[in-house]
Amino acid sequence: MKRKPLIAGNWKMYKTKDDALAFIYAVNLEVPDKDIVESVICAPAIFLRDLVKREGENLRIGAQNMHYAEKGAYTGEISAAMLKSYGVDYAVIGHSERRAYYNETDETVNLKVLTAVKENITPIICVGESLDTREAGTTDAFVKKQVEKAYLNVSKADALKTVIAYEPIWAIGTGRTATPEQANETIMGIRQVIKQIYGSEVSDSLRILYGGSVNTKNVDSLLATSDIDGALVGGASLDPQSYLTLVKAALNKAK
Ligand code: PGA
């Protein structure tokens, strides 16, 4: 089954307005056809409105987080409906930095996934193990549990609207990438978990990305594997030329 490659940049808390707009102008006309590769930039919330207004034919804008409640007294938070009302189509859910610093749990990840699919926002659901877990040899079991919890009460039809990003915590921002074999093997395990829950129709078509120190040098070998369908990229998504190299690598995979 051919899955459309997806490259999602995760800008984290970088850039100011002028840098963000300059980036969009620099890449807009260069990103590949959206029917062949999905090119997404997940930007800080304050930029989303301006970026959506300027996104070209083929670039898509995503959020880095959203609240799980439809609405309510949650000072400082942003709902899925608010994102949707500005034309935002993706949201990163459960990034390990949010799990580590902002009390994001498997339970809140699950609630956010349920809310995102209801609002027709594609959740990019992050899972991944710590170095201790990797070294203890329990990565597959750990990640399996994260995936099972993220998809609790998510229907088969809604599961088809989701994307998973496998991001080993020890590889994020460290320059220490998982080898293509390591990443592919864990991702094959995740696909198996999805198959057990929903059957092969979902597991064959659901995109699973790798994230963690992806850059212009290692992207080709990561994407050359059987089960890695794209990448969630932090540092290497900040520079326009670097981002374009990544989406063009995905274009090669699609061919
Ligand atoms: P990195 O970040 O590419 O800078 O390692 C990846 C991520 O956190 O999504």
mmCIF file of C-alpha atoms and ligand atoms in Angstrom:
data_model
loop_
_atom_site.group_PDB
_atom_site.id
_atom_site.type_symbol
_atom_site.label_atom_id
_atom_site.label_comp_id
_atom_site.label_asym_id
_atom_site.label_seq_id
_atom_site.Cartn_x
_atom_site.Cartn_y
_atom_site.Cartn_z
ATOM 1 C CA MET A 1 0.000 0.000 0.000
ATOM 2 C CA LYS A 2 1.370 3.377 -1.035
ATOM 3 C CA ARG A 3 1.096 5.996 1.698
ATOM 4 C CA LYS A 4 1.529 9.683 0.915
ATOM 5 C CA PRO A 5 4.735 10.953 2.559
ATOM 6 C CA LEU A 6 4.331 13.736 5.101
ATOM 7 C CA ILE A 7 6.987 16.141 6.325
ATOM 8 C CA ALA A 8 5.954 18.222 9.316
ATOM 9 C CA GLY A 9 8.202 20.966 10.603
ATOM 10 C CA ASN A 10 7.912 21.646 14.319
ATOM 11 C CA TRP A 11 9.177 25.163 14.953
ATOM 12 C CA LYS A 12 8.801 24.854 18.740
ATOM 13 C CA MET A 13 9.372 28.272 20.394
ATOM 14 C CA TYR A 14 11.568 29.699 17.659
ATOM 15 C CA LYS A 15 11.246 32.624 15.241
ATOM 16 C CA THR A 16 9.542 36.002 15.464
ATOM 17 C CA LYS A 17 6.836 37.247 13.132
ATOM 18 C CA ASP A 18 9.174 38.583 10.444
ATOM 19 C CA ASP A 19 11.235 35.359 10.363
ATOM 20 C CA ALA A 20 8.070 33.287 10.180
ATOM 21 C CA LEU A 21 6.664 35.269 7.259
ATOM 22 C CA ALA A 22 10.001 35.312 5.444
ATOM 23 C CA PHE A 23 10.124 31.530 5.716
ATOM 24 C CA ILE A 24 6.675 31.138 4.187
ATOM 25 C CA TYR A 25 7.495 33.444 1.282
ATOM 26 C CA ALA A 26 10.742 31.541 0.675
ATOM 27 C CA VAL A 27 9.190 28.064 0.524
ATOM 28 C CA ASN A 28 5.655 28.628 -0.730
ATOM 29 C CA LEU A 29 6.290 28.229 -4.443
ATOM 30 C CA GLU A 30 8.846 25.466 -3.991
ATOM 31 C CA VAL A 31 7.014 22.858 -1.939
ATOM 32 C CA PRO A 32 5.922 19.802 -3.930
ATOM 33 C CA ASP A 33 2.381 19.093 -5.126
ATOM 34 C CA LYS A 34 0.201 18.424 -2.089
ATOM 35 C CA ASP A 35 -1.340 15.420 -3.824
ATOM 36 C CA ILE A 36 2.083 13.746 -3.832
ATOM 37 C CA VAL A 37 3.683 14.962 -0.573
ATOM 38 C CA GLU A 38 2.056 16.611 2.443
ATOM 39 C CA SER A 39 4.223 19.537 3.546
ATOM 40 C CA VAL A 40 3.234 20.969 6.914
ATOM 41 C CA ILE A 41 4.672 23.606 9.235
ATOM 42 C CA CYS A 42 3.570 23.401 12.871
ATOM 43 C CA ALA A 43 4.110 26.915 14.143
ATOM 44 C CA PRO A 44 3.676 28.762 17.458
ATOM 45 C CA ALA A 45 -0.005 29.613 17.939
ATOM 46 C CA ILE A 46 0.524 33.345 17.638
ATOM 47 C CA PHE A 47 1.744 32.965 14.019
ATOM 48 C CA LEU A 48 -0.993 30.639 12.817
ATOM 49 C CA ARG A 49 -3.420 33.258 11.543
ATOM 50 C CA ASP A 50 -0.796 35.081 9.482
ATOM 51 C CA LEU A 51 0.693 31.867 8.134
ATOM 52 C CA VAL A 52 -2.620 30.343 7.083
ATOM 53 C CA LYS A 53 -3.443 33.550 5.211
ATOM 54 C CA ARG A 54 -0.206 33.278 3.273
ATOM 55 C CA GLU A 55 0.117 29.522 2.814
ATOM 56 C CA GLY A 56 0.345 28.660 -0.855
ATOM 57 C CA GLU A 57 -1.396 25.913 -2.769
ATOM 58 C CA ASN A 58 0.773 23.133 -1.367
ATOM 59 C CA LEU A 59 1.865 24.169 2.125
ATOM 60 C CA ARG A 60 -0.247 23.398 5.174
ATOM 61 C CA ILE A 61 -0.107 24.979 8.614
ATOM 62 C CA GLY A 62 -0.471 23.104 11.886
ATOM 63 C CA ALA A 63 -0.516 23.899 15.592
ATOM 64 C CA GLN A 64 1.897 22.476 18.152
ATOM 65 C CA ASN A 65 -0.772 21.841 20.756
ATOM 66 C CA MET A 66 -4.480 22.316 21.493
ATOM 67 C CA HIS A 67 -6.782 21.828 24.458
ATOM 68 C CA TYR A 68 -8.966 18.737 24.745
ATOM 69 C CA ALA A 69 -12.079 20.572 25.957
ATOM 70 C CA GLU A 70 -14.485 21.972 23.385
ATOM 71 C CA LYS A 71 -14.551 25.275 25.299
ATOM 72 C CA GLY A 72 -14.424 26.483 28.875
ATOM 73 C CA ALA A 73 -12.603 28.432 31.545
ATOM 74 C CA TYR A 74 -9.054 27.470 30.533
ATOM 75 C CA THR A 75 -7.076 30.702 30.617
ATOM 76 C CA GLY A 76 -4.331 30.817 28.034
ATOM 77 C CA GLU A 77 -5.492 27.765 26.132
ATOM 78 C CA ILE A 78 -6.643 27.282 22.539
ATOM 79 C CA SER A 79 -9.395 24.918 21.410
ATOM 80 C CA ALA A 80 -9.577 22.719 18.340
ATOM 81 C CA ALA A 81 -12.578 24.693 17.091
ATOM 82 C CA MET A 82 -10.577 27.927 17.357
ATOM 83 C CA LEU A 83 -7.783 26.390 15.294
ATOM 84 C CA LYS A 84 -10.247 25.097 12.719
ATOM 85 C CA SER A 85 -11.945 28.480 12.470
ATOM 86 C CA TYR A 86 -8.604 29.898 11.284
ATOM 87 C CA GLY A 87 -8.074 27.118 8.739
ATOM 88 C CA VAL A 88 -5.508 25.149 10.730
ATOM 89 C CA ASP A 89 -5.647 21.501 9.662
ATOM 90 C CA TYR A 90 -3.077 19.715 11.865
ATOM 91 C CA ALA A 91 -2.045 19.674 15.496
ATOM 92 C CA VAL A 92 0.912 17.991 17.144
ATOM 93 C CA ILE A 93 -0.440 16.070 20.130
ATOM 94 C CA GLY A 94 1.589 14.740 23.052
ATOM 95 C CA HIS A 95 5.033 15.908 22.022
ATOM 96 C CA SER A 96 7.570 14.601 24.539
ATOM 97 C CA GLU A 97 8.456 18.176 25.548
ATOM 98 C CA ARG A 98 4.826 18.763 26.482
ATOM 99 C CA ARG A 99 4.696 15.425 28.281
ATOM 100 C CA ALA A 100 7.861 16.354 30.197
ATOM 101 C CA TYR A 101 7.197 20.033 30.999
ATOM 102 C CA TYR A 102 3.416 20.541 30.856
ATOM 103 C CA ASN A 103 1.936 17.433 32.453
ATOM 104 C CA GLU A 104 0.711 15.974 29.188
ATOM 105 C CA THR A 105 -0.257 12.360 29.910
ATOM 106 C CA ASP A 106 -1.491 9.415 27.878
ATOM 107 C CA GLU A 107 -4.974 10.345 29.120
ATOM 108 C CA THR A 108 -4.839 13.975 27.943
ATOM 109 C CA VAL A 109 -3.289 12.824 24.677
ATOM 110 C CA ASN A 110 -6.261 10.506 24.169
ATOM 111 C CA LEU A 111 -8.785 13.265 24.942
ATOM 112 C CA LYS A 112 -7.012 15.619 22.534
ATOM 113 C CA VAL A 113 -7.025 13.003 19.775
ATOM 114 C CA LEU A 114 -10.778 12.518 20.242
ATOM 115 C CA THR A 115 -11.396 16.269 20.080
ATOM 116 C CA ALA A 116 -9.084 16.820 17.112
ATOM 117 C CA VAL A 117 -10.737 14.212 14.883
ATOM 118 C CA LYS A 118 -14.158 15.549 15.831
ATOM 119 C CA GLU A 119 -13.081 18.983 14.549
ATOM 120 C CA ASN A 120 -11.452 17.486 11.459
ATOM 121 C CA ILE A 121 -7.987 18.438 12.590
ATOM 122 C CA THR A 122 -5.365 15.819 11.795
ATOM 123 C CA PRO A 123 -3.631 14.912 15.052
ATOM 124 C CA ILE A 124 0.067 14.104 14.736
ATOM 125 C CA ILE A 125 0.286 11.860 17.790
ATOM 126 C CA CYS A 126 3.767 11.683 19.309
ATOM 127 C CA VAL A 127 5.040 8.604 21.063
ATOM 128 C CA GLY A 128 8.550 7.522 21.980
ATOM 129 C CA GLU A 129 10.735 6.099 24.686
ATOM 130 C CA SER A 130 13.443 7.510 26.939
ATOM 131 C CA LEU A 131 17.050 6.358 26.780
ATOM 132 C CA ASP A 132 16.515 4.260 29.930
ATOM 133 C CA THR A 133 13.627 2.428 28.295
ATOM 134 C CA ARG A 134 15.629 1.856 25.097
ATOM 135 C CA GLU A 135 18.573 0.524 27.083
ATOM 136 C CA ALA A 136 16.338 -1.704 29.202
ATOM 137 C CA GLY A 137 15.093 -3.298 25.978
ATOM 138 C CA THR A 138 11.452 -2.459 26.684
ATOM 139 C CA THR A 139 10.855 0.079 23.912
ATOM 140 C CA ASP A 140 8.220 -1.932 22.047
ATOM 141 C CA ALA A 141 6.117 -2.584 25.136
ATOM 142 C CA PHE A 142 6.383 1.051 26.238
ATOM 143 C CA VAL A 143 5.415 2.474 22.872
ATOM 144 C CA LYS A 144 2.618 -0.098 22.471
ATOM 145 C CA LYS A 145 1.023 1.148 25.656
ATOM 146 C CA GLN A 146 1.297 4.795 24.549
ATOM 147 C CA VAL A 147 -0.363 3.948 21.238
ATOM 148 C CA GLU A 148 -3.148 1.874 22.803
ATOM 149 C CA LYS A 149 -3.943 4.647 25.263
ATOM 150 C CA ALA A 150 -3.873 7.366 22.595
ATOM 151 C CA TYR A 151 -6.494 5.492 20.543
ATOM 152 C CA LEU A 152 -8.871 4.572 23.368
ATOM 153 C CA ASN A 153 -12.478 5.075 22.124
ATOM 154 C CA VAL A 154 -11.245 6.354 18.756
ATOM 155 C CA SER A 155 -13.395 4.775 16.038
ATOM 156 C CA LYS A 156 -11.922 3.050 13.015
ATOM 157 C CA ALA A 157 -13.154 5.852 10.742
ATOM 158 C CA ASP A 158 -11.501 8.458 12.979
ATOM 159 C CA ALA A 159 -8.289 6.437 13.324
ATOM 160 C CA LEU A 160 -7.926 6.728 9.553
ATOM 161 C CA LYS A 161 -7.692 10.515 9.995
ATOM 162 C CA THR A 162 -4.708 10.339 12.351
ATOM 163 C CA VAL A 163 -0.933 10.360 11.957
ATOM 164 C CA ILE A 164 1.596 8.960 14.434
ATOM 165 C CA ALA A 165 5.084 10.361 14.979
ATOM 166 C CA TYR A 166 7.554 7.991 16.592
ATOM 167 C CA GLU A 167 10.074 10.211 18.356
ATOM 168 C CA PRO A 168 12.568 8.541 20.686
ATOM 169 C CA ILE A 169 13.208 11.141 23.391
ATOM 170 C CA TRP A 170 16.955 10.478 23.341
ATOM 171 C CA ALA A 171 17.060 11.497 19.670
ATOM 172 C CA ILE A 172 15.212 14.812 19.948
ATOM 173 C CA GLY A 173 17.449 17.842 19.581
ATOM 174 C CA THR A 174 20.499 15.781 20.506
ATOM 175 C CA GLY A 175 21.988 15.125 17.089
ATOM 176 C CA ARG A 176 21.723 11.451 17.954
ATOM 177 C CA THR A 177 19.341 10.023 15.342
ATOM 178 C CA ALA A 178 17.927 6.534 15.597
ATOM 179 C CA THR A 179 19.387 4.434 12.794
ATOM 180 C CA PRO A 180 16.980 3.834 9.920
ATOM 181 C CA GLU A 181 16.824 0.177 10.972
ATOM 182 C CA GLN A 182 16.045 1.017 14.635
ATOM 183 C CA ALA A 183 13.386 3.550 13.688
ATOM 184 C CA ASN A 184 11.824 1.322 11.053
ATOM 185 C CA GLU A 185 11.696 -1.656 13.380
ATOM 186 C CA THR A 186 9.916 0.280 16.136
ATOM 187 C CA ILE A 187 7.544 1.797 13.585
ATOM 188 C CA MET A 188 6.734 -1.672 12.219
ATOM 189 C CA GLY A 189 5.867 -2.617 15.808
ATOM 190 C CA ILE A 190 3.562 0.407 16.068
ATOM 191 C CA ARG A 191 1.872 -0.575 12.812
ATOM 192 C CA GLN A 192 1.288 -4.022 14.301
ATOM 193 C CA VAL A 193 -0.404 -2.456 17.346
ATOM 194 C CA ILE A 194 -2.680 -0.445 15.045
ATOM 195 C CA LYS A 195 -3.441 -3.628 13.117
ATOM 196 C CA GLN A 196 -4.401 -5.423 16.329
ATOM 197 C CA ILE A 197 -6.796 -2.615 17.253
ATOM 198 C CA TYR A 198 -8.303 -1.721 13.862
ATOM 199 C CA GLY A 199 -7.242 -4.333 11.304
ATOM 200 C CA SER A 200 -5.071 -3.988 8.245
ATOM 201 C CA GLU A 201 -7.217 -1.458 6.406
ATOM 202 C CA VAL A 202 -6.150 1.142 8.975
ATOM 203 C CA SER A 203 -2.644 -0.150 9.674
ATOM 204 C CA ASP A 204 -1.774 -0.272 5.972
ATOM 205 C CA SER A 205 -2.858 3.284 5.302
ATOM 206 C CA LEU A 206 -2.006 5.162 8.525
ATOM 207 C CA ARG A 207 1.096 7.335 8.167
ATOM 208 C CA ILE A 208 3.792 6.865 10.793
ATOM 209 C CA LEU A 209 6.562 9.467 10.848
ATOM 210 C CA TYR A 210 9.954 9.344 12.475
ATOM 211 C CA GLY A 211 11.222 12.311 14.474
ATOM 212 C CA GLY A 212 14.436 13.048 16.353
ATOM 213 C CA SER A 213 17.421 14.859 14.811
ATOM 214 C CA VAL A 214 16.214 14.362 11.245
ATOM 215 C CA ASN A 215 18.307 16.535 8.922
ATOM 216 C CA THR A 216 19.148 17.014 5.271
ATOM 217 C CA LYS A 217 21.914 14.393 5.505
ATOM 218 C CA ASN A 218 20.020 11.519 7.110
ATOM 219 C CA VAL A 219 16.532 12.063 5.696
ATOM 220 C CA ASP A 220 17.062 9.962 2.563
ATOM 221 C CA SER A 221 18.174 6.871 4.444
ATOM 222 C CA LEU A 222 15.325 7.189 6.954
ATOM 223 C CA LEU A 223 12.751 7.574 4.188
ATOM 224 C CA ALA A 224 14.252 4.674 2.213
ATOM 225 C CA THR A 225 12.850 2.219 4.780
ATOM 226 C CA SER A 226 9.618 0.275 4.330
ATOM 227 C CA ASP A 227 7.542 1.780 7.113
ATOM 228 C CA ILE A 228 8.749 5.330 7.765
ATOM 229 C CA ASP A 229 6.259 7.523 5.927
ATOM 230 C CA GLY A 230 7.787 10.903 6.636
ATOM 231 C CA ALA A 231 9.308 12.976 9.393
ATOM 232 C CA LEU A 232 8.485 15.358 12.221
ATOM 233 C CA VAL A 233 11.412 17.746 12.199
ATOM 234 C CA GLY A 234 12.460 20.376 14.708
ATOM 235 C CA GLY A 235 15.836 22.054 14.183
ATOM 236 C CA ALA A 236 16.189 21.240 10.486
ATOM 237 C CA SER A 237 12.766 22.705 9.671
ATOM 238 C CA LEU A 238 13.705 26.243 10.702
ATOM 239 C CA ASP A 239 15.745 27.126 7.642
ATOM 240 C CA PRO A 240 13.775 27.389 4.374
ATOM 241 C CA GLN A 241 16.382 25.652 2.215
ATOM 242 C CA SER A 242 16.788 22.855 4.723
ATOM 243 C CA TYR A 243 13.008 22.371 4.923
ATOM 244 C CA LEU A 244 12.773 22.286 1.133
ATOM 245 C CA THR A 245 15.494 19.627 0.992
ATOM 246 C CA LEU A 246 13.443 17.504 3.388
ATOM 247 C CA VAL A 247 10.187 17.809 1.429
ATOM 248 C CA LYS A 248 12.059 17.062 -1.787
ATOM 249 C CA ALA A 249 13.462 13.914 -0.187
ATOM 250 C CA ALA A 250 9.863 12.933 0.519
ATOM 251 C CA LEU A 251 9.060 13.575 -3.125
ATOM 252 C CA ASN A 252 11.688 10.982 -4.082
ATOM 253 C CA LYS A 253 10.058 8.490 -1.749
ATOM 254 C CA ALA A 254 6.690 9.119 -3.355
ATOM 255 C CA LYS A 255 8.013 8.368 -6.859
HETATM 256 P P1 PGA B 1 14.595 17.753 16.333
HETATM 257 O O1 PGA B 1 13.128 17.808 16.989
HETATM 258 O O2 PGA B 1 14.382 17.466 14.855
HETATM 259 O O3 PGA B 1 15.180 19.108 16.566
HETATM 260 O O4 PGA B 1 15.331 16.650 17.011
HETATM 261 C C1 PGA B 1 12.146 16.902 16.602
HETATM 262 C C2 PGA B 1 10.886 17.156 17.374
HETATM 263 O O5 PGA B 1 10.966 17.476 18.560
HETATM 264 O O6 PGA B 1 9.766 17.043 16.831
#
